[in-house]
Short mmCIF file of C-alpha atoms and ligand atoms in Angstrom, two decimals:
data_model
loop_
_atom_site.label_atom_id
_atom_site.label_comp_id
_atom_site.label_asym_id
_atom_site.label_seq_id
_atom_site.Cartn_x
_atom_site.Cartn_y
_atom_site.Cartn_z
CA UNK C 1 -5.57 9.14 -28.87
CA UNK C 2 -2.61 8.51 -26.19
CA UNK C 3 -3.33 10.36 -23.67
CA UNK C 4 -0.83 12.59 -22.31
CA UNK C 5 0.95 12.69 -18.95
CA UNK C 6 -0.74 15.62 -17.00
CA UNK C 7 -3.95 13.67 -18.23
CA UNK C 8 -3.16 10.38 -16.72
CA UNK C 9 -4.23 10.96 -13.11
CA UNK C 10 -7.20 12.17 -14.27
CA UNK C 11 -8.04 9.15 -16.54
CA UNK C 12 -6.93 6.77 -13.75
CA UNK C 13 -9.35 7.95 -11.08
CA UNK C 14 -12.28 8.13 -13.43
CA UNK C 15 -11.45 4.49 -14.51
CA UNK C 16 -10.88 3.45 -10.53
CA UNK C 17 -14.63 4.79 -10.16
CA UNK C 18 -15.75 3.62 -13.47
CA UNK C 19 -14.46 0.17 -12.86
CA UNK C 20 -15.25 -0.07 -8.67
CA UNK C 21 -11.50 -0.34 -7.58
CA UNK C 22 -12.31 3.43 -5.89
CA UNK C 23 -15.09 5.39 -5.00
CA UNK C 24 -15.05 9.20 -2.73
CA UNK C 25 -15.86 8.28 0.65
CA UNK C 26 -19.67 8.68 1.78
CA UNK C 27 -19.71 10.22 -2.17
CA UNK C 28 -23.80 10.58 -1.68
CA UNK C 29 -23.43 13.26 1.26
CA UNK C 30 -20.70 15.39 -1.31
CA UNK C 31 -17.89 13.40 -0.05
CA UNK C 32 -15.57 13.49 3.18
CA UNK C 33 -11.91 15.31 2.81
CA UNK C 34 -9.67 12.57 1.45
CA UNK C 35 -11.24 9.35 2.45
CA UNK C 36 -11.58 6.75 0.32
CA UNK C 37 -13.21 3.26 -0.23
CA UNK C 38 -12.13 0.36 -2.44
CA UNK C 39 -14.52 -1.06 -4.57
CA UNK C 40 -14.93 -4.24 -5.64
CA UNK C 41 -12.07 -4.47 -7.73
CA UNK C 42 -9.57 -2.02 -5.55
CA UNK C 43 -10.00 -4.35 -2.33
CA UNK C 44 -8.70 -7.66 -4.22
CA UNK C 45 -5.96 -5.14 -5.45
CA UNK C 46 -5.12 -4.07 -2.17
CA UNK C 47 -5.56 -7.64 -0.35
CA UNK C 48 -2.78 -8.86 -3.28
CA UNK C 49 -0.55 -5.65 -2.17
CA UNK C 50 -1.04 -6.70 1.47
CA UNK C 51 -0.87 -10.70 0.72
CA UNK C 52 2.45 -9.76 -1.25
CA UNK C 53 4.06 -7.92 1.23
CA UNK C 54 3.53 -10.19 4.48
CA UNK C 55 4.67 -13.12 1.79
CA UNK C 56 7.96 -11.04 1.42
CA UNK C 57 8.45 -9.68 5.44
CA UNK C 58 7.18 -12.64 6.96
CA UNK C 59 6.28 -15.88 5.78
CA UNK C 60 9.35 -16.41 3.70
CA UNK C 61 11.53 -15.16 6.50
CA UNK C 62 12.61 -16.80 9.74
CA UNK C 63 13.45 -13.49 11.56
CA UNK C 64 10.36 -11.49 11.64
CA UNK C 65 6.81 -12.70 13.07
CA UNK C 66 3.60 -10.80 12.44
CA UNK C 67 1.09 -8.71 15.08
CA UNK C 68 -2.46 -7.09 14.74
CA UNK C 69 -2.37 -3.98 17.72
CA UNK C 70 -5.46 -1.92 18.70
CA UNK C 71 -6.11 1.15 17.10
CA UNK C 72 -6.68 3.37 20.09
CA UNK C 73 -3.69 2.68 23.04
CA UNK C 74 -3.12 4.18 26.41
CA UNK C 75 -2.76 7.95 25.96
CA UNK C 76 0.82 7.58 27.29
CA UNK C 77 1.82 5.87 24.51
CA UNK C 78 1.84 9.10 22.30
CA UNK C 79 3.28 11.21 25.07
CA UNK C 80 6.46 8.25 25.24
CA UNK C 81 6.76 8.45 21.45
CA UNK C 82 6.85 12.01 21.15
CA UNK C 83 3.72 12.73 19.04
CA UNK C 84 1.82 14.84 20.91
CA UNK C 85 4.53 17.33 21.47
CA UNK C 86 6.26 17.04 18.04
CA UNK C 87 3.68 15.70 15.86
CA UNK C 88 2.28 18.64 14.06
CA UNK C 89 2.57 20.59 10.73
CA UNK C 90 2.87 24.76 11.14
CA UNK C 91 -0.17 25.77 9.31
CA UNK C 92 -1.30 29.61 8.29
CA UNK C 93 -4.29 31.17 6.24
CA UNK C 94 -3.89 32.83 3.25
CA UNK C 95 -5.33 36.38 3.69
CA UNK C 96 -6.61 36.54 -0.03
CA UNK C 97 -8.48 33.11 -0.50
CA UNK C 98 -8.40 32.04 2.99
CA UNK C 99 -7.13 28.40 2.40
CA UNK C 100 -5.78 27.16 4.95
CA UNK C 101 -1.85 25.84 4.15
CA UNK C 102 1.04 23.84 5.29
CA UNK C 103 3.59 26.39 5.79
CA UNK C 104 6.28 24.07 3.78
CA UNK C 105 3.98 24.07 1.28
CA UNK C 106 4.00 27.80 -0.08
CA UNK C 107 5.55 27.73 -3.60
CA UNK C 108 8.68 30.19 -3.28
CA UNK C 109 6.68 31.75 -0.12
CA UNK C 110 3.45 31.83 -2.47
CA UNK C 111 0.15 30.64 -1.73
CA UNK C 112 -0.04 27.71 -3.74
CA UNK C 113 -3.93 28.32 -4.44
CA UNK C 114 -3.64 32.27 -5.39
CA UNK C 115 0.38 33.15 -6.01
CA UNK C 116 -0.44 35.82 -2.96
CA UNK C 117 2.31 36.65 0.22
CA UNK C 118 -0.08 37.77 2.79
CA UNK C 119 -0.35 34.43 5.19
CA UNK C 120 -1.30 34.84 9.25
CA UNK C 121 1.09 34.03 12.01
CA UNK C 122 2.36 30.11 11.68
CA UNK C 123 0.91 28.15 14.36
CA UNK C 124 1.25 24.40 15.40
CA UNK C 125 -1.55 21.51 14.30
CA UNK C 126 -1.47 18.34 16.20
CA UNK C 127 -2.57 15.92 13.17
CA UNK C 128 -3.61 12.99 15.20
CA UNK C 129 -6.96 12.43 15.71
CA UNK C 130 -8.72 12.94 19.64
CA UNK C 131 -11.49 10.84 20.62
CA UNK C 132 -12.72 9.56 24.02
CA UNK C 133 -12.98 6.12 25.54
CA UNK C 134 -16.02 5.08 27.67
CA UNK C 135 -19.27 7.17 28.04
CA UNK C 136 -17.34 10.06 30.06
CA UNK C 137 -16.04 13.18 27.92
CA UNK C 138 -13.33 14.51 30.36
CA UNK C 139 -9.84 14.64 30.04
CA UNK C 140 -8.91 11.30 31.99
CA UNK C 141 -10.47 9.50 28.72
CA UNK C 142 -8.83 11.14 26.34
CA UNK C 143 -7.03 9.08 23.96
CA UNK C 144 -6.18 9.38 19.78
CA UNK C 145 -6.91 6.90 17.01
CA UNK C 146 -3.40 5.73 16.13
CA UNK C 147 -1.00 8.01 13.55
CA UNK C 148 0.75 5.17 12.88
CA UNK C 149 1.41 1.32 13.78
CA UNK C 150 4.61 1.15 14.76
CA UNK C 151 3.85 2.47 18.56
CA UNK C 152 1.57 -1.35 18.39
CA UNK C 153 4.69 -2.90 18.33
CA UNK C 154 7.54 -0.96 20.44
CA UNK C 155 4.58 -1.54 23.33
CA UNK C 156 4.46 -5.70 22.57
CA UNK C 157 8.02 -5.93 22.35
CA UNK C 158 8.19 -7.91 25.28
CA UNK C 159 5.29 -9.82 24.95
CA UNK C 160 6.77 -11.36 21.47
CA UNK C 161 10.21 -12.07 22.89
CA UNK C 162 8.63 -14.08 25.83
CA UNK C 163 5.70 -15.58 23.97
CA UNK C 164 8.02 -16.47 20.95
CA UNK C 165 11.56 -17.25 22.66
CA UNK C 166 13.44 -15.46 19.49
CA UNK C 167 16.91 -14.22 20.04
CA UNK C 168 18.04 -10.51 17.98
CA UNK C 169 17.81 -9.84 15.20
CA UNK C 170 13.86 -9.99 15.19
CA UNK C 171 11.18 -8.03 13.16
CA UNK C 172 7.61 -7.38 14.43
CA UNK C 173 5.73 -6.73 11.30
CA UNK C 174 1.94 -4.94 11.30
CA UNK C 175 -0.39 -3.93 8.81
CA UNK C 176 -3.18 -1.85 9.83
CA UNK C 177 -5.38 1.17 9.90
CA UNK C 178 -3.63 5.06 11.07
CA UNK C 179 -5.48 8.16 11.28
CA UNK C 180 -3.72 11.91 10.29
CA UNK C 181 -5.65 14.48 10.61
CA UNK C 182 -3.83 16.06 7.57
CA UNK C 183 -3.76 19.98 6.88
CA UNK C 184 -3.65 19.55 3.20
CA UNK C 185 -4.60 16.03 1.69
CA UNK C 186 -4.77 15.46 -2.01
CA UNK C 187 -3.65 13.68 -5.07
CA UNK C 188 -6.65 11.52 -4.72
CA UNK C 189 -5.20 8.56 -2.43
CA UNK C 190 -1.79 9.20 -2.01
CA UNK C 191 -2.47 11.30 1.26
CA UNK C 192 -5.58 10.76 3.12
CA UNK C 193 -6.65 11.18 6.58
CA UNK C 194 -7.21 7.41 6.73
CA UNK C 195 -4.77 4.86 5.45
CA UNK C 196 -3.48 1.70 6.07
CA UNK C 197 0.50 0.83 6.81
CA UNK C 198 3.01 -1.60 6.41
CA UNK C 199 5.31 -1.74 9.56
CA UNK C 200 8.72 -3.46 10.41
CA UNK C 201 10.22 -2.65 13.29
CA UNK C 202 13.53 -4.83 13.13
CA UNK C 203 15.09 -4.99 16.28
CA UNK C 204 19.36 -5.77 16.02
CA UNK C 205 22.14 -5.48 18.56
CA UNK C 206 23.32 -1.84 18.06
CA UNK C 207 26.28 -3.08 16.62
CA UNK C 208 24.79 -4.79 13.60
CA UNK C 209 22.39 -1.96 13.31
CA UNK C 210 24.02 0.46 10.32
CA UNK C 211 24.15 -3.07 7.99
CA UNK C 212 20.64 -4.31 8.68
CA UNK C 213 19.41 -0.51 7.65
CA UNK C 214 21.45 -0.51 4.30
CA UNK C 215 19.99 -4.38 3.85
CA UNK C 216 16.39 -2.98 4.44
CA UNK C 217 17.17 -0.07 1.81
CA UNK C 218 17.83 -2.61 -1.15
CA UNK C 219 15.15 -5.40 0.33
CA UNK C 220 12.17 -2.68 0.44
CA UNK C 221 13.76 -1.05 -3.14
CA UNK C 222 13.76 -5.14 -4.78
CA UNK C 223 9.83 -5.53 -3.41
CA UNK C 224 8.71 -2.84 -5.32
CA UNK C 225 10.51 -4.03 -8.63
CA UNK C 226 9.64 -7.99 -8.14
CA UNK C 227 5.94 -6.86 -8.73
CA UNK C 228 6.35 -4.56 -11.63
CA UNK C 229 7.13 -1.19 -11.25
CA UNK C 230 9.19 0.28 -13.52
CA UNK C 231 13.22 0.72 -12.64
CA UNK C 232 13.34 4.41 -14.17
CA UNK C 233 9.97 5.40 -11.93
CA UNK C 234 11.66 3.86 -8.33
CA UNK C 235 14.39 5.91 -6.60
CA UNK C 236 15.89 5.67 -3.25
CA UNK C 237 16.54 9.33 -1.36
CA UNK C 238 18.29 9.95 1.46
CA UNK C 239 17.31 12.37 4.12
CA UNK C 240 19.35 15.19 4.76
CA UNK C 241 19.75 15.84 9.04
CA UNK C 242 17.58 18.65 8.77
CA UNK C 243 14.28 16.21 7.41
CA UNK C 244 15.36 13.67 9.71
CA UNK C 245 11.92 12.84 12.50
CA UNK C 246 12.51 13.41 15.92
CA UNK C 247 13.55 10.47 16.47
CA UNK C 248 15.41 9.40 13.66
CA UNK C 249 19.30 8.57 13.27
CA UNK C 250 19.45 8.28 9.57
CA UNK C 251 16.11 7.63 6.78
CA UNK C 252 15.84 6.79 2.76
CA UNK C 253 12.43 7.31 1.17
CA UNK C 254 11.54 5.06 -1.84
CA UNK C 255 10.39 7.28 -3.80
CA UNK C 256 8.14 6.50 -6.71
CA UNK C 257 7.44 9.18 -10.41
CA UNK C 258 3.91 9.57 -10.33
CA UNK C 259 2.10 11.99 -12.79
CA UNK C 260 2.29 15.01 -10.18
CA UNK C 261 6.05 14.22 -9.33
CA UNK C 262 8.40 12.12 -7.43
CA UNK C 263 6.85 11.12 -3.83
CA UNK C 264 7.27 9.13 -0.98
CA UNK C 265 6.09 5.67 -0.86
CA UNK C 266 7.70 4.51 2.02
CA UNK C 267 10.48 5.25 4.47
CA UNK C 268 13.30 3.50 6.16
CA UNK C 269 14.44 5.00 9.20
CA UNK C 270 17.17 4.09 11.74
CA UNK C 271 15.27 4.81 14.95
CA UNK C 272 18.48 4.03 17.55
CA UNK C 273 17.17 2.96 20.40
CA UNK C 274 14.63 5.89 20.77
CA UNK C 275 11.54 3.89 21.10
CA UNK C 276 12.27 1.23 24.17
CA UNK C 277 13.97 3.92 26.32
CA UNK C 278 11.38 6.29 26.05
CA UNK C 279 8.91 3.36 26.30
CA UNK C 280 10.67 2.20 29.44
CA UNK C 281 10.69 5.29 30.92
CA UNK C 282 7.17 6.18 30.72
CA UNK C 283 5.50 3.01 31.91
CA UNK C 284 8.21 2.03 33.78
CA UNK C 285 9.04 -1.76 32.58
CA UNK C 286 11.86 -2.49 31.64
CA UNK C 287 12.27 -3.20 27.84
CA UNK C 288 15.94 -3.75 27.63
CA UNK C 289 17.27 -6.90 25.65
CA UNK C 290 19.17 -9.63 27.73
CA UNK C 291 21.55 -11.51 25.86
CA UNK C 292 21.74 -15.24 27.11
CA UNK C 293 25.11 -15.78 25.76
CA UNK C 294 27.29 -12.18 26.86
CA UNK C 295 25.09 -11.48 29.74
CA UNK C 296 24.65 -8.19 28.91
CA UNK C 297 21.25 -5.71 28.74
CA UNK C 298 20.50 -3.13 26.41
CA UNK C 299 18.38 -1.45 24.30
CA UNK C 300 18.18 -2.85 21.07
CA UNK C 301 18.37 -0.70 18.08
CA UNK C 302 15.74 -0.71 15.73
CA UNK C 303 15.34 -0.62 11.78
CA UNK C 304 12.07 0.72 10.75
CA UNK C 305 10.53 0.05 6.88
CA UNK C 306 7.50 2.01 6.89
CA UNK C 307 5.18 1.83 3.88
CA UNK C 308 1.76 2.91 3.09
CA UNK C 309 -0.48 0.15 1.74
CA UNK C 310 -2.61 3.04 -0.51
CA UNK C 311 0.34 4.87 -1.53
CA UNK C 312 1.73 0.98 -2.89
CA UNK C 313 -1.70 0.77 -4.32
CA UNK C 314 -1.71 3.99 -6.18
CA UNK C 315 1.82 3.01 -7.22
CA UNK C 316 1.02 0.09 -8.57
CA UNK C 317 -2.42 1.46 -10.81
CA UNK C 318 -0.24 4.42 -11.98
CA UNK C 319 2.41 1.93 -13.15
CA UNK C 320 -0.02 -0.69 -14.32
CA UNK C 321 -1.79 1.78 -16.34
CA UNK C 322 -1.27 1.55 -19.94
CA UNK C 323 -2.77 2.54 -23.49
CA UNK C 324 -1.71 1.21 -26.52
CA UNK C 325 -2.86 1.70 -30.52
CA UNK C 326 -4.47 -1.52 -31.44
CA UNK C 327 -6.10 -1.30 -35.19
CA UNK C 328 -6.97 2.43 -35.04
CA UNK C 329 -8.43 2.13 -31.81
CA UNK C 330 -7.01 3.23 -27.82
CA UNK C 331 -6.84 0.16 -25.91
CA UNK C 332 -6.45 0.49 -22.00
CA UNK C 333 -4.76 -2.23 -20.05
CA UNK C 334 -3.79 -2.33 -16.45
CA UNK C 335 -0.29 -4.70 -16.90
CA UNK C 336 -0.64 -5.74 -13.24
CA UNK C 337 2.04 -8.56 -12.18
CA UNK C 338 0.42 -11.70 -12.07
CA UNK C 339 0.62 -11.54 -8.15
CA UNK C 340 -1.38 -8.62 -8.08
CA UNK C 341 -4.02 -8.40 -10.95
CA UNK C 342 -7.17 -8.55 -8.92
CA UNK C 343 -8.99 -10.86 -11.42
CA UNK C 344 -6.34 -13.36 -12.99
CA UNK C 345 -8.79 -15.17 -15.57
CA UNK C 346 -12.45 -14.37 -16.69
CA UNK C 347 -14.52 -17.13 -19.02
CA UNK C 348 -16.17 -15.89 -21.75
CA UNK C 349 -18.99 -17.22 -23.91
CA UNK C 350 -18.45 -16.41 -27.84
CA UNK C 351 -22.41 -16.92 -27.98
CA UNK C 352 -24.69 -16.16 -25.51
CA UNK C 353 -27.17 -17.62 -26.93
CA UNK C 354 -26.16 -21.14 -27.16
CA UNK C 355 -27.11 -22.76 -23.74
CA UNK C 356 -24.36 -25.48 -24.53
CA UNK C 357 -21.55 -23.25 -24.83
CA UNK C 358 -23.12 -21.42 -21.79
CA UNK C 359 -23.30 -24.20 -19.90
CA UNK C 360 -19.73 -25.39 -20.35
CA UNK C 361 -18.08 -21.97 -19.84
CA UNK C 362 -19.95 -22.26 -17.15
CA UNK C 363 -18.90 -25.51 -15.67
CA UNK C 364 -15.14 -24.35 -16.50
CA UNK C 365 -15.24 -21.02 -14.40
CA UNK C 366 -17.00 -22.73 -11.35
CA UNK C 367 -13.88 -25.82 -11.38
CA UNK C 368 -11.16 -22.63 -12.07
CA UNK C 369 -12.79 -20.85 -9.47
CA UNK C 370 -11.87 -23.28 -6.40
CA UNK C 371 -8.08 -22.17 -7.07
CA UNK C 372 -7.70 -19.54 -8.97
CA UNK C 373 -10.04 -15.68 -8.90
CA UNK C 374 -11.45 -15.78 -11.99
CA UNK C 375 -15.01 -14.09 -13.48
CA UNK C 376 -17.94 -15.29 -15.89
CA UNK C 377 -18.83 -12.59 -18.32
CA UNK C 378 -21.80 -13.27 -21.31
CA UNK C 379 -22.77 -8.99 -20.50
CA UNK C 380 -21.53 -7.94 -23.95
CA UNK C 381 -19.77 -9.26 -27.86
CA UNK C 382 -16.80 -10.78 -27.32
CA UNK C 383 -14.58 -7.75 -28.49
CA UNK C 384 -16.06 -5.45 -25.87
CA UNK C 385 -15.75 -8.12 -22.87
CA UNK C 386 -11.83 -8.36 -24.01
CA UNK C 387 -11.58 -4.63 -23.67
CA UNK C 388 -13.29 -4.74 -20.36
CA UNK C 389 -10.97 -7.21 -18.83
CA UNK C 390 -7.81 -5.67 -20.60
CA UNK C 391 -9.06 -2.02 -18.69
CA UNK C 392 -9.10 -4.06 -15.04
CA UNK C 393 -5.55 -6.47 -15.39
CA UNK C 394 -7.28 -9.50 -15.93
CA UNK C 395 -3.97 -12.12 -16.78
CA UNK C 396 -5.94 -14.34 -19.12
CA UNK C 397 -9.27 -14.73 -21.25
CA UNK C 398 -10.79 -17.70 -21.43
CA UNK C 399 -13.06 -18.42 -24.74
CA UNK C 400 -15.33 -20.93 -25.33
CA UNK C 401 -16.98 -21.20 -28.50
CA UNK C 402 -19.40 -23.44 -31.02
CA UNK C 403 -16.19 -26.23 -31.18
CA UNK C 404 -15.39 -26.07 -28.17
CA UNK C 405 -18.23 -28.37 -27.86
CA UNK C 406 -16.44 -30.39 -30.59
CA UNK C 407 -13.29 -30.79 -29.43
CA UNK C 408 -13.23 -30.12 -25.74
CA UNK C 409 -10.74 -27.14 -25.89
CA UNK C 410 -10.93 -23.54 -25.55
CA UNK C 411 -8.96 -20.27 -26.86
CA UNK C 412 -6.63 -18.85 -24.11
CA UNK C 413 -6.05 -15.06 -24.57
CA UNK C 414 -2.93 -13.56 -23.12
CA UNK C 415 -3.87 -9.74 -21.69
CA UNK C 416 -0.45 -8.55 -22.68
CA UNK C 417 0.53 -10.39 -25.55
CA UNK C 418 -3.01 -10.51 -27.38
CA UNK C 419 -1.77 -13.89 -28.57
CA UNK C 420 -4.60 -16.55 -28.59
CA UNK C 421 -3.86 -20.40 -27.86
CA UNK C 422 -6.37 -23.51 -28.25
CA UNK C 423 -6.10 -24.90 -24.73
CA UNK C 424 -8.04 -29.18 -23.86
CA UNK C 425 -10.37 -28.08 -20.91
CA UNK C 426 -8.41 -30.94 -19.26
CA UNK C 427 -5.82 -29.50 -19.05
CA UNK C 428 -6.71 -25.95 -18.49
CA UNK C 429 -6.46 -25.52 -15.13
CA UNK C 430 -3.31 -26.92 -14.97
CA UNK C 431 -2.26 -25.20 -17.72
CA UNK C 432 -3.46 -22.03 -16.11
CA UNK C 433 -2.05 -22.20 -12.33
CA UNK C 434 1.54 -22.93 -14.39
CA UNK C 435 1.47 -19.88 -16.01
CA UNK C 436 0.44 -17.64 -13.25
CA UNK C 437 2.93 -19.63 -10.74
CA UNK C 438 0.17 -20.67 -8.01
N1 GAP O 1 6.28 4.87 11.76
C1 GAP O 1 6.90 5.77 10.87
C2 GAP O 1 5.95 6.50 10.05
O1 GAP O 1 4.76 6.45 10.26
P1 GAP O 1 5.79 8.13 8.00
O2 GAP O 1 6.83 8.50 6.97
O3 GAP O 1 5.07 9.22 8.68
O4 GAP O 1 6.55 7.19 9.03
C3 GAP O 1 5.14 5.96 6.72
O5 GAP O 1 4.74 7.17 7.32
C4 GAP O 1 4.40 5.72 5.43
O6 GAP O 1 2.99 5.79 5.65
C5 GAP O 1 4.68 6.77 4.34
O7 GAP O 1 5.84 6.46 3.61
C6 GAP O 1 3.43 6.67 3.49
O8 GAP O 1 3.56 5.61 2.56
C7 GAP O 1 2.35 6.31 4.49
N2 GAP O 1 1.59 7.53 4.85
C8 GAP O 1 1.91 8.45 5.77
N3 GAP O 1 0.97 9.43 5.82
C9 GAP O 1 0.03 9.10 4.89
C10 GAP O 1 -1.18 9.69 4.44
N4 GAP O 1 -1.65 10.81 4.98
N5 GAP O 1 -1.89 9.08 3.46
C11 GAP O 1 -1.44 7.90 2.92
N6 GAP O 1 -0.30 7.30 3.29
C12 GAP O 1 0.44 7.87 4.26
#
């Protein structure tokens, strides 16, 4: 039976654990608080996502260069960006079941766990993360593991200029680990305490600054699209001034339908020139912009797409995730674009038990495999190793069978189409790498 909507978060993390694309952190201790690990399957899903992205914000640009920042930065850093004085949630205790809740959280100023009113006094939660650096524990080694990437790059943006020569406008793009030491995580991997980002900072003249931010808005919004997602699940919304961050002149979320609701995928803020002044001012170098041509210094404004690679991920599952009636019977498919589907062909054997046919299916995966991610499967009859790939994304079946021994082709299955073509091994990786555009 089709399952039904409330169902399908359910049936996609059992399949993500089934099938190894995600597994509960540490899951043999009883688990840690929203961390997660990819699997076997989740971390070529999430290498695609990543791959895809740095494709779209960097290689096939000539305005935006890529960096890989440290994790844990001077302490200063987070006083100069304002997160340890503004970078907390109000939490309070419910009185009745003593969960502990984000104050905008309360459903109509109900606990969300118990419908009760009774809550103690609000007070603030610094969600990043304080470790030490070095063997000493005092406070002159205090430092944080990052809450997000984008402080990497405000504190290199004078290394790039000098090291690349690049005039405005110029992005510094990072992907990378941040740590939030969330009050209430949930909906399996859409918030966790540890996640990965997607950073642009995009540094313009201040000028040019309100056109690049409505040029990110539709860029970000096409990205999603290009590699699948569904037009009625994708929406842009704009902040009103009283969600706006500290720092922020203007945002739009893309904002993505999953099962529980409408959520944030990723945000694209005008930032102003917030970052470099504050930056300046705290370490005391001077991070203004000089303009060869007018002669002029100044801050540079800066547009700021900010995604989360898991929340993309998830995205992309919950999108991907499909069940159809084929003959009576449920079949799941995860219709991944051919840019992301983790595995894009798997080689099957009709007969295991025909060392020829072995053999050759064989010989086919391990020439496919020097180009293109594909599997060998012989594990199960041919019907259930369809199913099996169909339930993981994988773009195409390869079939070789009793004549293909004959005539030197094999039967080409699309995942989406069920449609089966005789392919000459010849010409199969060719024909192959055409139709998923490597
Ligand atoms: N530098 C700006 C910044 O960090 P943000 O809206 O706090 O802005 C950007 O975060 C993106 O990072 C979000 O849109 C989301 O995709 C992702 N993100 C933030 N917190 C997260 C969490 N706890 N778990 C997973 N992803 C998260």
């Amino acid at each position: 039976m089709i399952t039904q909507k409330n169902d399908v978060m359910e049936k996609i993390v059992s399949l993500c654990k089934r099938r190894g694309f995600i597994f509960q952190s540490s899951e043999i201790y009883g688990g840690l608080g929203s961390t997660w690990d990819y699997g076997p399957l989740g971390v070529e899903l999430k290498r695609n996502v990543k791959g895809a992205w740095w494709r779209a914000v960097v290689h096939t640009r000539d305005d935006v260069v890529g960096l890989d920042s440290a994790i844990l930065m001077h302490p200063k850093t987070w006083e100069a960006s304002g997160h340890i004085s503004n970078f907390h949630d109000i939490v309070i205790d419910c009185k009745n079941c003593k969960k502990r809740i984000r104050q905008d959280h309360l459903k109509n100023g109900k606990c969300p766990y118990c419908g009760t009113k009774e809550f103690t006094e609000g007070r603030a939660f610094n969600l990043m993360f304080k470790t030490h650096v070095g063997p000493v524990e005092d406070s002159s080694s205090a430092s944080y593991l990052r809450p997000e990437t984008a402080q990497g790059i405000f504190v290199n943006f004078k290394n790039v200029l000098d090291a690349t020569h690049r005039k405005l406008p110029l992005g510094i793009a990072q992907i990378g680990k941040s740590f939030r030491n969330e009050v209430t995580p949930g909906n399996f991997t859409f918030r966790m305490r540890e996640f990965e980002q997607m950073e642009i900072e995009y540094f313009t003249k201040p000028q040019d600054a309100d056109q690049y931010y409505q040029q990110w808005i539709e860029e970000r919004f096409n990205w999603y699209l290009n590699l699948g997602i569904k037009k009625e699940k994708l929406k842009k919304r704009e902040h009103g001034q009283d969600e706006l961050a500290h720092y922020a002149k203007g945002c739009t979320d893309i904002e993505y339908e999953f099962p529980f609701g409408w959520s944030e995928l990723e945000g694209i803020a005008h930032r102003a020139d917030y970052d470099l002044k504050q930056h300046s001012q705290f370490s005391g170098v001077d991070l203004q912009y000089h303009d060869q041509v007018t002669n002029e210094r100044f801050f540079p404004y800066v547009i700021e797409p900010s995604g989360g690679c898991d929340r993309a991920t998830l995205a992309f599952l919950t999108d991907a995730y499909h069940e159809e009636e084929v003959k009576g019977e449920t079949r799941v498919v995860l219709k991944f674009s051919k840019e992301l589907a983790p595995i894009k062909v798997a080689v099957l054997p009709l007969l295991k038990k025909n060392g020829d046919i072995v053999e050759l299916a064989k010989k086919i995966k391990n020439n496919l495999q020097k180009d293109i991610v594909c599997v060998y499967d012989d594990t199960a009859a041919i019907g259930k190793l369809y199913r099996r790939q169909d339930e993981v994304g994988t773009f195409f079946c390869v079939t070789v069978d009793v004549q293909s021994l004959e005539d030197k082709q094999v039967t080409v299955r699309s995942r989406d189409t069920m449609l089966q073509e005789r392919i000459p091994v010849d010409n199969l990786k060719k024909y192959l790498m055409e139709k998923l555009a490597l």
